[in-house]
PDB file of C-alpha atoms in Angstrom:
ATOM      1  CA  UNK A 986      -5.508  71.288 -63.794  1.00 73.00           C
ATOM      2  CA  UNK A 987      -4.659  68.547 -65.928  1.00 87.00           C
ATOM      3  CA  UNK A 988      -1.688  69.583 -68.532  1.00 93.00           C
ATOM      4  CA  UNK A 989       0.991  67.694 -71.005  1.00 96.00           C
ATOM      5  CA  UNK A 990       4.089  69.361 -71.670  1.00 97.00           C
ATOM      6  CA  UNK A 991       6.564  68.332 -74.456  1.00 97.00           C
ATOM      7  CA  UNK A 992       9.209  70.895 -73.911  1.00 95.00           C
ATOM      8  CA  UNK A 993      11.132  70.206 -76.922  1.00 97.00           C
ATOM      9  CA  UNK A 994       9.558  71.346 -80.027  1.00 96.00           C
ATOM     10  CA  UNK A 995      11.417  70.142 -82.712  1.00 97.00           C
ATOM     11  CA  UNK A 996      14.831  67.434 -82.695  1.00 97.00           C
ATOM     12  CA  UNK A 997      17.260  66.790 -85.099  1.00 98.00           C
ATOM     13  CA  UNK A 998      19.313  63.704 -85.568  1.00 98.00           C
ATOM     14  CA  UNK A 999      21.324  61.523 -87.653  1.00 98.00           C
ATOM     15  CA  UNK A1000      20.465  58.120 -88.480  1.00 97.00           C
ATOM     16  CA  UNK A1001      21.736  55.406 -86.130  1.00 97.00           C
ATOM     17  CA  UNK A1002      21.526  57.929 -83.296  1.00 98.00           C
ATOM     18  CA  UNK A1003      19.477  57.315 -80.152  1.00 98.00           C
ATOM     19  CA  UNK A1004      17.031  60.300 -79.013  1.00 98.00           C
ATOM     20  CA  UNK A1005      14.363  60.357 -76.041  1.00 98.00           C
ATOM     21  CA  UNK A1006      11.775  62.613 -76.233  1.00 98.00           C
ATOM     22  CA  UNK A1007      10.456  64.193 -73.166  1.00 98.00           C
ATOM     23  CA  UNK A1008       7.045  64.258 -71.711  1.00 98.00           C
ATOM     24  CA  UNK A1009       5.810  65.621 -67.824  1.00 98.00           C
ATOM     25  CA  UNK A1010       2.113  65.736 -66.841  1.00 97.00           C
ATOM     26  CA  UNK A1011      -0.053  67.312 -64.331  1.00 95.00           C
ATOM     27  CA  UNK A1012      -2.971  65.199 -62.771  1.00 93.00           C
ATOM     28  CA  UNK A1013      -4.259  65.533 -59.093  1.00 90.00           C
ATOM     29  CA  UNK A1014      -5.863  61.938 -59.985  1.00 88.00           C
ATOM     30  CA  UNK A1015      -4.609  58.503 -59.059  1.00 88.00           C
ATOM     31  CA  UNK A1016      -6.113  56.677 -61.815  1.00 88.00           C
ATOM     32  CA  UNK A1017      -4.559  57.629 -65.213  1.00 91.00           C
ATOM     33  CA  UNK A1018      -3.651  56.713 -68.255  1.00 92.00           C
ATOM     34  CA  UNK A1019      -0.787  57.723 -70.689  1.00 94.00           C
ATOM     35  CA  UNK A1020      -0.455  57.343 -74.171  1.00 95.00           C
ATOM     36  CA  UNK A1021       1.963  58.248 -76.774  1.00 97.00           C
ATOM     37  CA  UNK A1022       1.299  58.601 -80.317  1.00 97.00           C
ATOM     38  CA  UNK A1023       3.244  58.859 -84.064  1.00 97.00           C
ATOM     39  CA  UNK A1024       2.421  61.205 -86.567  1.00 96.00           C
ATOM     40  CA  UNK A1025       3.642  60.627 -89.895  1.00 95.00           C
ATOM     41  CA  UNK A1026       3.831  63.450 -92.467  1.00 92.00           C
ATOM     42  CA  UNK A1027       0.457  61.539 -93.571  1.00 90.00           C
ATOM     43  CA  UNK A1028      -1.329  63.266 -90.806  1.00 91.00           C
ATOM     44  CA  UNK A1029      -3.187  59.868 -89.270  1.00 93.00           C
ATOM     45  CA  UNK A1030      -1.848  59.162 -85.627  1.00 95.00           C
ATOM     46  CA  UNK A1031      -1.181  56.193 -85.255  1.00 96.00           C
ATOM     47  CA  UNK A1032      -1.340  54.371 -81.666  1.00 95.00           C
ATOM     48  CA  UNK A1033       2.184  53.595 -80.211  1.00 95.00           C
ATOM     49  CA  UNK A1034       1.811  52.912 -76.314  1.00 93.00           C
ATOM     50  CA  UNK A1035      -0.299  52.687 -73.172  1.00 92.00           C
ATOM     51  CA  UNK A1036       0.090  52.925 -69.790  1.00 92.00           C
ATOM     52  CA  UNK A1037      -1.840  53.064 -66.384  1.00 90.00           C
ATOM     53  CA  UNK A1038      -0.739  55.481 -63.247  1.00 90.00           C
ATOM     54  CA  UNK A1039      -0.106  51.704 -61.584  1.00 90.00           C
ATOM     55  CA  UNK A1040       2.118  50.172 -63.676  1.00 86.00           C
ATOM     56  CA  UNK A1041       5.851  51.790 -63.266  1.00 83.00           C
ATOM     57  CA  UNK A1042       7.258  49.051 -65.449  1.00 83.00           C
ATOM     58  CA  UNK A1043       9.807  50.133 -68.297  1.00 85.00           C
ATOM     59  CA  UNK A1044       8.646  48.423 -71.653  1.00 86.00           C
ATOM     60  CA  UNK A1045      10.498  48.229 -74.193  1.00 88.00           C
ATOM     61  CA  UNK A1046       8.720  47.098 -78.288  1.00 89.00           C
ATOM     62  CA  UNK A1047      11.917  46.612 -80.985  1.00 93.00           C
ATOM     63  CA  UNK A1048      13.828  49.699 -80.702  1.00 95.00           C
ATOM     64  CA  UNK A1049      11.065  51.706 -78.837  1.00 96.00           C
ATOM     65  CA  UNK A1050      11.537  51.912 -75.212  1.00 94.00           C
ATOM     66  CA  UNK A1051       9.513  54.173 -72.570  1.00 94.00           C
ATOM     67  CA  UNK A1052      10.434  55.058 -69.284  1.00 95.00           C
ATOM     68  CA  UNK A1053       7.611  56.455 -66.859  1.00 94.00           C
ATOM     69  CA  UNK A1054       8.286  57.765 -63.631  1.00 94.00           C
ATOM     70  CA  UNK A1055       5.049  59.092 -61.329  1.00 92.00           C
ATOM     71  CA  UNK A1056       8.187  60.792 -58.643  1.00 93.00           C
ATOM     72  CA  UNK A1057       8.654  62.919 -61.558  1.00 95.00           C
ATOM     73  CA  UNK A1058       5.174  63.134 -63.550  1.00 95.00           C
ATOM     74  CA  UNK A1059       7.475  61.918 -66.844  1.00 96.00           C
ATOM     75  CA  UNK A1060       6.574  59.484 -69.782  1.00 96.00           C
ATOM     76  CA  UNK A1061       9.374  59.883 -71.856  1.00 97.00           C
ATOM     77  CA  UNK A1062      10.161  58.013 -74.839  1.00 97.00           C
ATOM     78  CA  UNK A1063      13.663  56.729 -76.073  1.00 97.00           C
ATOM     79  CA  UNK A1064      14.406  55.590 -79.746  1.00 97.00           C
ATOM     80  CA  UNK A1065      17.178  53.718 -80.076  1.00 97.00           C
ATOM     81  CA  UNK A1066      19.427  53.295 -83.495  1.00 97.00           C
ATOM     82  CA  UNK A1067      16.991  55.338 -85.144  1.00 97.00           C
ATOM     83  CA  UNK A1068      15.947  55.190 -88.628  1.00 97.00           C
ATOM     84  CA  UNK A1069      14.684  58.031 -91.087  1.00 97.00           C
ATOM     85  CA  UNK A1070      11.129  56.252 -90.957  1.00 96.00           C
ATOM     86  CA  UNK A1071      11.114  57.405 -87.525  1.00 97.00           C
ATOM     87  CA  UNK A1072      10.521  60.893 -88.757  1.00 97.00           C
ATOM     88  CA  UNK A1073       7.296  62.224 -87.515  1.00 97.00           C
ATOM     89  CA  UNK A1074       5.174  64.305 -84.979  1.00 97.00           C
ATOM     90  CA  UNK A1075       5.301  62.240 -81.475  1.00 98.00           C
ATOM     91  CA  UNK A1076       2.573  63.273 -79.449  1.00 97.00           C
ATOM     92  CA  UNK A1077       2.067  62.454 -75.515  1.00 97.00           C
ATOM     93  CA  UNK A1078      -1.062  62.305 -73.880  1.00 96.00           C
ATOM     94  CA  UNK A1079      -3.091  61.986 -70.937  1.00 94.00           C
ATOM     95  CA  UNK A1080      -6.276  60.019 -70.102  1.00 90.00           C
ATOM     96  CA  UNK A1081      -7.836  60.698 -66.596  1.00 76.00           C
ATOM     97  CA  UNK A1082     -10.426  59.138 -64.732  1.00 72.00           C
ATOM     98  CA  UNK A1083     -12.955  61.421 -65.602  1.00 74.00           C
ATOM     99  CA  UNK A1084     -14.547  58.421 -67.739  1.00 70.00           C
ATOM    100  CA  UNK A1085     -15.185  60.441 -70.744  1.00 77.00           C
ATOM    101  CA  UNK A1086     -12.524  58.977 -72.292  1.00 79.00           C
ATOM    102  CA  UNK A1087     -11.279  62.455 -73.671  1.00 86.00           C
ATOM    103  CA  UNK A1088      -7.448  62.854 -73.976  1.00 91.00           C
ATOM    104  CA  UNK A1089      -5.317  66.194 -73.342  1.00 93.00           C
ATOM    105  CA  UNK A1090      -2.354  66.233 -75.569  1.00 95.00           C
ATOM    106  CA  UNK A1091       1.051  67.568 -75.523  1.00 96.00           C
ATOM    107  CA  UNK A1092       1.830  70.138 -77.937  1.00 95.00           C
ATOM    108  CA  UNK A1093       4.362  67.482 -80.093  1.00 96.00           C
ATOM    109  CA  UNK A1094       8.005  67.136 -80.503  1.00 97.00           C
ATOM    110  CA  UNK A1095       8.903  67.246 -84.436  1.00 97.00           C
ATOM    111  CA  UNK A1096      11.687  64.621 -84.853  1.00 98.00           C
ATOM    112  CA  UNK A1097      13.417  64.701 -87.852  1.00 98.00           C
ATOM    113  CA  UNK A1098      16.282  61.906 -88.614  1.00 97.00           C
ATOM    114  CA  UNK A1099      18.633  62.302 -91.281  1.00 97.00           C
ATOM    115  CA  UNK A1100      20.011  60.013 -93.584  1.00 96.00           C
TER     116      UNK A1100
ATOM    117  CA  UNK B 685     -10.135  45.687 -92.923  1.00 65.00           C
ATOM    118  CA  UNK B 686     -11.927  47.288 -89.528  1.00 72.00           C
ATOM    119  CA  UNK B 687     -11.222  50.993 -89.402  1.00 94.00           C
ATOM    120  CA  UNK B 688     -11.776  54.565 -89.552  1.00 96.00           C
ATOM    121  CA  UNK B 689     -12.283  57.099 -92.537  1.00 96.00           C
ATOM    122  CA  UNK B 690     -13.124  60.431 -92.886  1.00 97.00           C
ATOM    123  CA  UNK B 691     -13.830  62.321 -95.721  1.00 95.00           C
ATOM    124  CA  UNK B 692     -13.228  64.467 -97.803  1.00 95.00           C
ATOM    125  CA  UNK B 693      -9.629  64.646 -97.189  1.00 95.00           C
ATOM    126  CA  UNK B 694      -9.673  67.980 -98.210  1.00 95.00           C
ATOM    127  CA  UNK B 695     -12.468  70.627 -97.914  1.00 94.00           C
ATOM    128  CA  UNK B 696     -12.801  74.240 -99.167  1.00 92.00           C
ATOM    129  CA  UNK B 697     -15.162  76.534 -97.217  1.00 89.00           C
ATOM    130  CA  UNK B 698     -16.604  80.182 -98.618  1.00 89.00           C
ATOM    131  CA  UNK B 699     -17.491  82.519 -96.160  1.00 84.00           C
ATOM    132  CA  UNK B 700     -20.587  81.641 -94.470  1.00 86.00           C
ATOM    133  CA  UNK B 701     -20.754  78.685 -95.671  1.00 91.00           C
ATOM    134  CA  UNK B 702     -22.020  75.459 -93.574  1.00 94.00           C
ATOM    135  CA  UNK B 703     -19.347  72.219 -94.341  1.00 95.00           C
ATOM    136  CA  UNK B 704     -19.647  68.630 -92.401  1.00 96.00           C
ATOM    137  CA  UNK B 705     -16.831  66.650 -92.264  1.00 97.00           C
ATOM    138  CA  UNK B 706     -17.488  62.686 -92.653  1.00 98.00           C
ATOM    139  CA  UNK B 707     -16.156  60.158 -90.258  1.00 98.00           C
ATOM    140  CA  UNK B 708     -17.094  56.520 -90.301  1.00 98.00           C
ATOM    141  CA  UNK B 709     -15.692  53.136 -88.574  1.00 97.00           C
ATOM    142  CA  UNK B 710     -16.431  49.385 -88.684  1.00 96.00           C
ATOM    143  CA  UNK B 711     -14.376  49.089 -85.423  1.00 95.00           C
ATOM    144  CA  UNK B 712     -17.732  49.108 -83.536  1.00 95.00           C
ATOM    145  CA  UNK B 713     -16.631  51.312 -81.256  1.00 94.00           C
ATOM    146  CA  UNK B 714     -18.817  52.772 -78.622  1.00 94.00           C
ATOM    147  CA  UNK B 715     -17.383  55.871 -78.401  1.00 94.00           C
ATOM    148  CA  UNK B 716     -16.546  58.716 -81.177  1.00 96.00           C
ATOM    149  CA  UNK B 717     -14.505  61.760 -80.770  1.00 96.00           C
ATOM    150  CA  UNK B 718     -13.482  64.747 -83.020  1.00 97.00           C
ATOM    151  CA  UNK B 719     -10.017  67.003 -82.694  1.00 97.00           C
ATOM    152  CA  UNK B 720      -8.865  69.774 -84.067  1.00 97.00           C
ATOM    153  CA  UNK B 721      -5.301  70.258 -84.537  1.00 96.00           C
ATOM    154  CA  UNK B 722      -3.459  73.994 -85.796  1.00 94.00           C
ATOM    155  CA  UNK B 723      -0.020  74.144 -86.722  1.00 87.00           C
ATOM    156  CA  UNK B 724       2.593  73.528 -84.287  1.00 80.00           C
ATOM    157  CA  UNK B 725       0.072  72.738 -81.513  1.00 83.00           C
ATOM    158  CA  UNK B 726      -1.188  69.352 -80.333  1.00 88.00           C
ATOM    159  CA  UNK B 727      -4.751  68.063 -80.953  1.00 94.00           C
ATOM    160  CA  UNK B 728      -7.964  69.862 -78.651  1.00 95.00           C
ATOM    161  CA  UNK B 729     -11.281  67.609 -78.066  1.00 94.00           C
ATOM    162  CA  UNK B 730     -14.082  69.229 -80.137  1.00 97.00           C
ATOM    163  CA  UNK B 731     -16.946  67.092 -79.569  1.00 97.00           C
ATOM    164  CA  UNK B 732     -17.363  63.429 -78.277  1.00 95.00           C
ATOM    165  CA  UNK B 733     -20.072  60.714 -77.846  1.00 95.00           C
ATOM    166  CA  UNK B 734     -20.034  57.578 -75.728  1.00 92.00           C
ATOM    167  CA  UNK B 735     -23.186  56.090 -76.926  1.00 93.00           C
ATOM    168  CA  UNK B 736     -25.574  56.598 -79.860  1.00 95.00           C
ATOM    169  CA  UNK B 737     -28.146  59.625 -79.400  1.00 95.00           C
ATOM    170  CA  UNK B 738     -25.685  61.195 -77.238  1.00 94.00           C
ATOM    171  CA  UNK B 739     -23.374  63.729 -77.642  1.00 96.00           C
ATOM    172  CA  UNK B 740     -20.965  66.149 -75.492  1.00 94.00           C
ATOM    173  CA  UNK B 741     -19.108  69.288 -76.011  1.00 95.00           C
ATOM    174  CA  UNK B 742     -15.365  69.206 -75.596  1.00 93.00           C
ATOM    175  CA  UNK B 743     -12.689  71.932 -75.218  1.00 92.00           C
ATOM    176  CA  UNK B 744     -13.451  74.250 -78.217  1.00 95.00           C
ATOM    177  CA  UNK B 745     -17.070  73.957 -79.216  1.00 96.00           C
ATOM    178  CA  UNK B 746     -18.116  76.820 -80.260  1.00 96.00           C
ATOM    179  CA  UNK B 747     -19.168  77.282 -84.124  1.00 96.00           C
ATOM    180  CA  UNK B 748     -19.402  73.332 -84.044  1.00 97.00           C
ATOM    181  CA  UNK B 749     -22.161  70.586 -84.324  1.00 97.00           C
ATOM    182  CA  UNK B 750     -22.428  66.857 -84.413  1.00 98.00           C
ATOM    183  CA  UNK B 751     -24.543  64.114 -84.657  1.00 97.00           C
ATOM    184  CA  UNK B 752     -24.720  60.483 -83.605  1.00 98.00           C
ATOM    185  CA  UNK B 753     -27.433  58.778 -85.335  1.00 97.00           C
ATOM    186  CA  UNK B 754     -25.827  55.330 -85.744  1.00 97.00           C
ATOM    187  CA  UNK B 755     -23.308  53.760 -84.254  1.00 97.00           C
ATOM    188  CA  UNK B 756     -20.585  54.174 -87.141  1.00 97.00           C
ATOM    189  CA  UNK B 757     -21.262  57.580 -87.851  1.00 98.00           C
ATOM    190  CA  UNK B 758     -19.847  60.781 -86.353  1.00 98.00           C
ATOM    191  CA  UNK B 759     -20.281  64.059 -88.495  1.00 98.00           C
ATOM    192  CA  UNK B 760     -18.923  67.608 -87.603  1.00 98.00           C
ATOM    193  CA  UNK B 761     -20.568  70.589 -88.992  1.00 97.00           C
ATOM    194  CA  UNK B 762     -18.371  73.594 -89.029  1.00 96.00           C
ATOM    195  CA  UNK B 763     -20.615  76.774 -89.136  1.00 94.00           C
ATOM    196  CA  UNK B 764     -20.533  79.915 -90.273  1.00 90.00           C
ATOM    197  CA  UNK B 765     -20.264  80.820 -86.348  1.00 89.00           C
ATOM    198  CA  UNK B 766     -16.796  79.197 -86.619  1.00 89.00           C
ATOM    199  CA  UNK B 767     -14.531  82.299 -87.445  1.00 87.00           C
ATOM    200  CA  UNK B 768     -11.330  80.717 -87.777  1.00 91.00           C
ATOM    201  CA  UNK B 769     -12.172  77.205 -88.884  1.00 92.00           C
ATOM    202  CA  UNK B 770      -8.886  76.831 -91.314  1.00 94.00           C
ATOM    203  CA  UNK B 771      -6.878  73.520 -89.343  1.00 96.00           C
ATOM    204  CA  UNK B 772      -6.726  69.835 -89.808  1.00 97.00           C
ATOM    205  CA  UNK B 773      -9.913  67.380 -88.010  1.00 98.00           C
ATOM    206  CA  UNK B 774      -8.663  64.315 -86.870  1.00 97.00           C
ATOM    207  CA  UNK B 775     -11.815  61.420 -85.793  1.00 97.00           C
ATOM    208  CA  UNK B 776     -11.431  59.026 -83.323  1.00 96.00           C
ATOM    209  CA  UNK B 777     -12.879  56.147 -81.883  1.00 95.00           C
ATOM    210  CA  UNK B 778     -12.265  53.758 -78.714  1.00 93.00           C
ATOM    211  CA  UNK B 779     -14.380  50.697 -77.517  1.00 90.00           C
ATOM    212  CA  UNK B 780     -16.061  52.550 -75.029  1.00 82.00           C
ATOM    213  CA  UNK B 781     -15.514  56.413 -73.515  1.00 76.00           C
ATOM    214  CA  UNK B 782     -12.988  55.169 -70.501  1.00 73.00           C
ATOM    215  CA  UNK B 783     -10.331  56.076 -68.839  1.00 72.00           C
ATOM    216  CA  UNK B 784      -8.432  53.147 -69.962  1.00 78.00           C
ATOM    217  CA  UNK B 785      -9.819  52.979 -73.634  1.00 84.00           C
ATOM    218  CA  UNK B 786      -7.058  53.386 -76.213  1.00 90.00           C
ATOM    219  CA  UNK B 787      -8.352  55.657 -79.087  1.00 93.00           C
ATOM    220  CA  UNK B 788      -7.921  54.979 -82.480  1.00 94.00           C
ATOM    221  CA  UNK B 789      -7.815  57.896 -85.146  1.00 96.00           C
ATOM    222  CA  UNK B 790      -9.329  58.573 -89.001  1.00 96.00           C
ATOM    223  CA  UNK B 791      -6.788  59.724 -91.526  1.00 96.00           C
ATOM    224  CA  UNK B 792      -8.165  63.367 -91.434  1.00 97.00           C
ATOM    225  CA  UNK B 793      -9.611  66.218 -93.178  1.00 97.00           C
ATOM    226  CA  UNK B 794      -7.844  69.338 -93.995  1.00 96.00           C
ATOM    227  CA  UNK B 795     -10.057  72.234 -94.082  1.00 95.00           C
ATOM    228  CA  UNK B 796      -9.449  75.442 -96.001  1.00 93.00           C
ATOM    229  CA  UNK B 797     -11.030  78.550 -96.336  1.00 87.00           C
ATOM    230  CA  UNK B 798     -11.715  80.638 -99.323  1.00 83.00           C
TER     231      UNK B 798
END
């Protein structure tokens, strides 16, 4: 069964820290995609990431940087020098090759960074 | 500017009451989604349509309806049938229903009950 687990719930840090937040999926499919998303106290998500089951590269966007391994099923996310703007809901999620498009989310990490 | 609302952002429901939640984009995006998200938990696939006329249930469809009439439009009914409806609906859209299709979400509607 398809599944996205963000073991950490919630994560507290100081400003200027670096954190990585965690995220493992089960697929028995080849074809997949993952996704990460940021959710401001707002409440819109907004998009951060994509990536296919094919492409192992590391990318790295300012001082977001994501590291996905398919050994280990993980997607996880690193923020480096962080910032109190970075203080949201991150949510990690899976696409699969069902072609319905639907996602299956994790159930969040709540990062909080302090000034 | 191309994009998604929903409305109302908040909406107050009485007990046995009907309420449809309002979700719109100018992305023109093929496909249309609707989540529900509770405290704490991440976001579970309601309902979702790849094409106009055409609709499928997701994850947690019971006490729900939708319709896709046009293109830009993707209502959710929450009905009486819908015992705990009290969380936060989150829209979404992508450029067509694939595997590979990054979807692109509404600012929300909270819904409360009465």
């Amino acid at each position: 069964a398809q599944k996205v687990t963000q073991a950490q719930t919630e994560i507290s840090v100081v400003e200027k820290e670096d954190v990585t937040l965690d995220c493992v999926y089960e697929t028995r499919d080849t074809t997949y995609y993952l996704f990460w998303y940021k959710q401001p106290p707002s409440g819109e998500l907004v998009f951060l990431i994509r990536r296919n089951s094919f492409d192992e590269q590391n990318e790295i966007s300012g001082r977001y940087s994501w590291n996905f391994q398919k050994s280990t099923s993980s997607f996880n996310f690193t923020i480096t020098a962080s910032q109190v703007v970075d203080s949201a809901v991150y949510f990690c999620a899976l696409s699969e090759a069902d072609n319905t498009g639907k996602l299956i989310f994790g159930q969040g990490t709540t990062l909080q960074v302090k000034p | 500017d191309g994009g998604i609302t929903q409305s109302p952002k908040y909406l107050f429901r009485k007990e046995g009451q009907n309420v449809t939640l309002s979700c719109e984009q100018n992305l023109n995006h093929d496909a249309m989604y609707w989540y529900r998200q509770d405290p704490g938990q991440g976001l579970r696939l309601i309902y979702y349509s790849q094409i106009v006329n055409d609709f499928q249930k997701g994850d947690i469809a019971e006490g729900y309806s939708v319709s896709r009439e046009k293109k830009e439009s993707f209502p959710l009914t929450v009905t009486s049938a819908q015992k705990n409806p009290t969380a936060f609906y989150l829209c979404a859209s992508s450029k067509e229903g694939w595997v590979k299709e990054t979807q692109y979400f509404g600012p929300g509607t909270r819904l409360l009950v009465l």
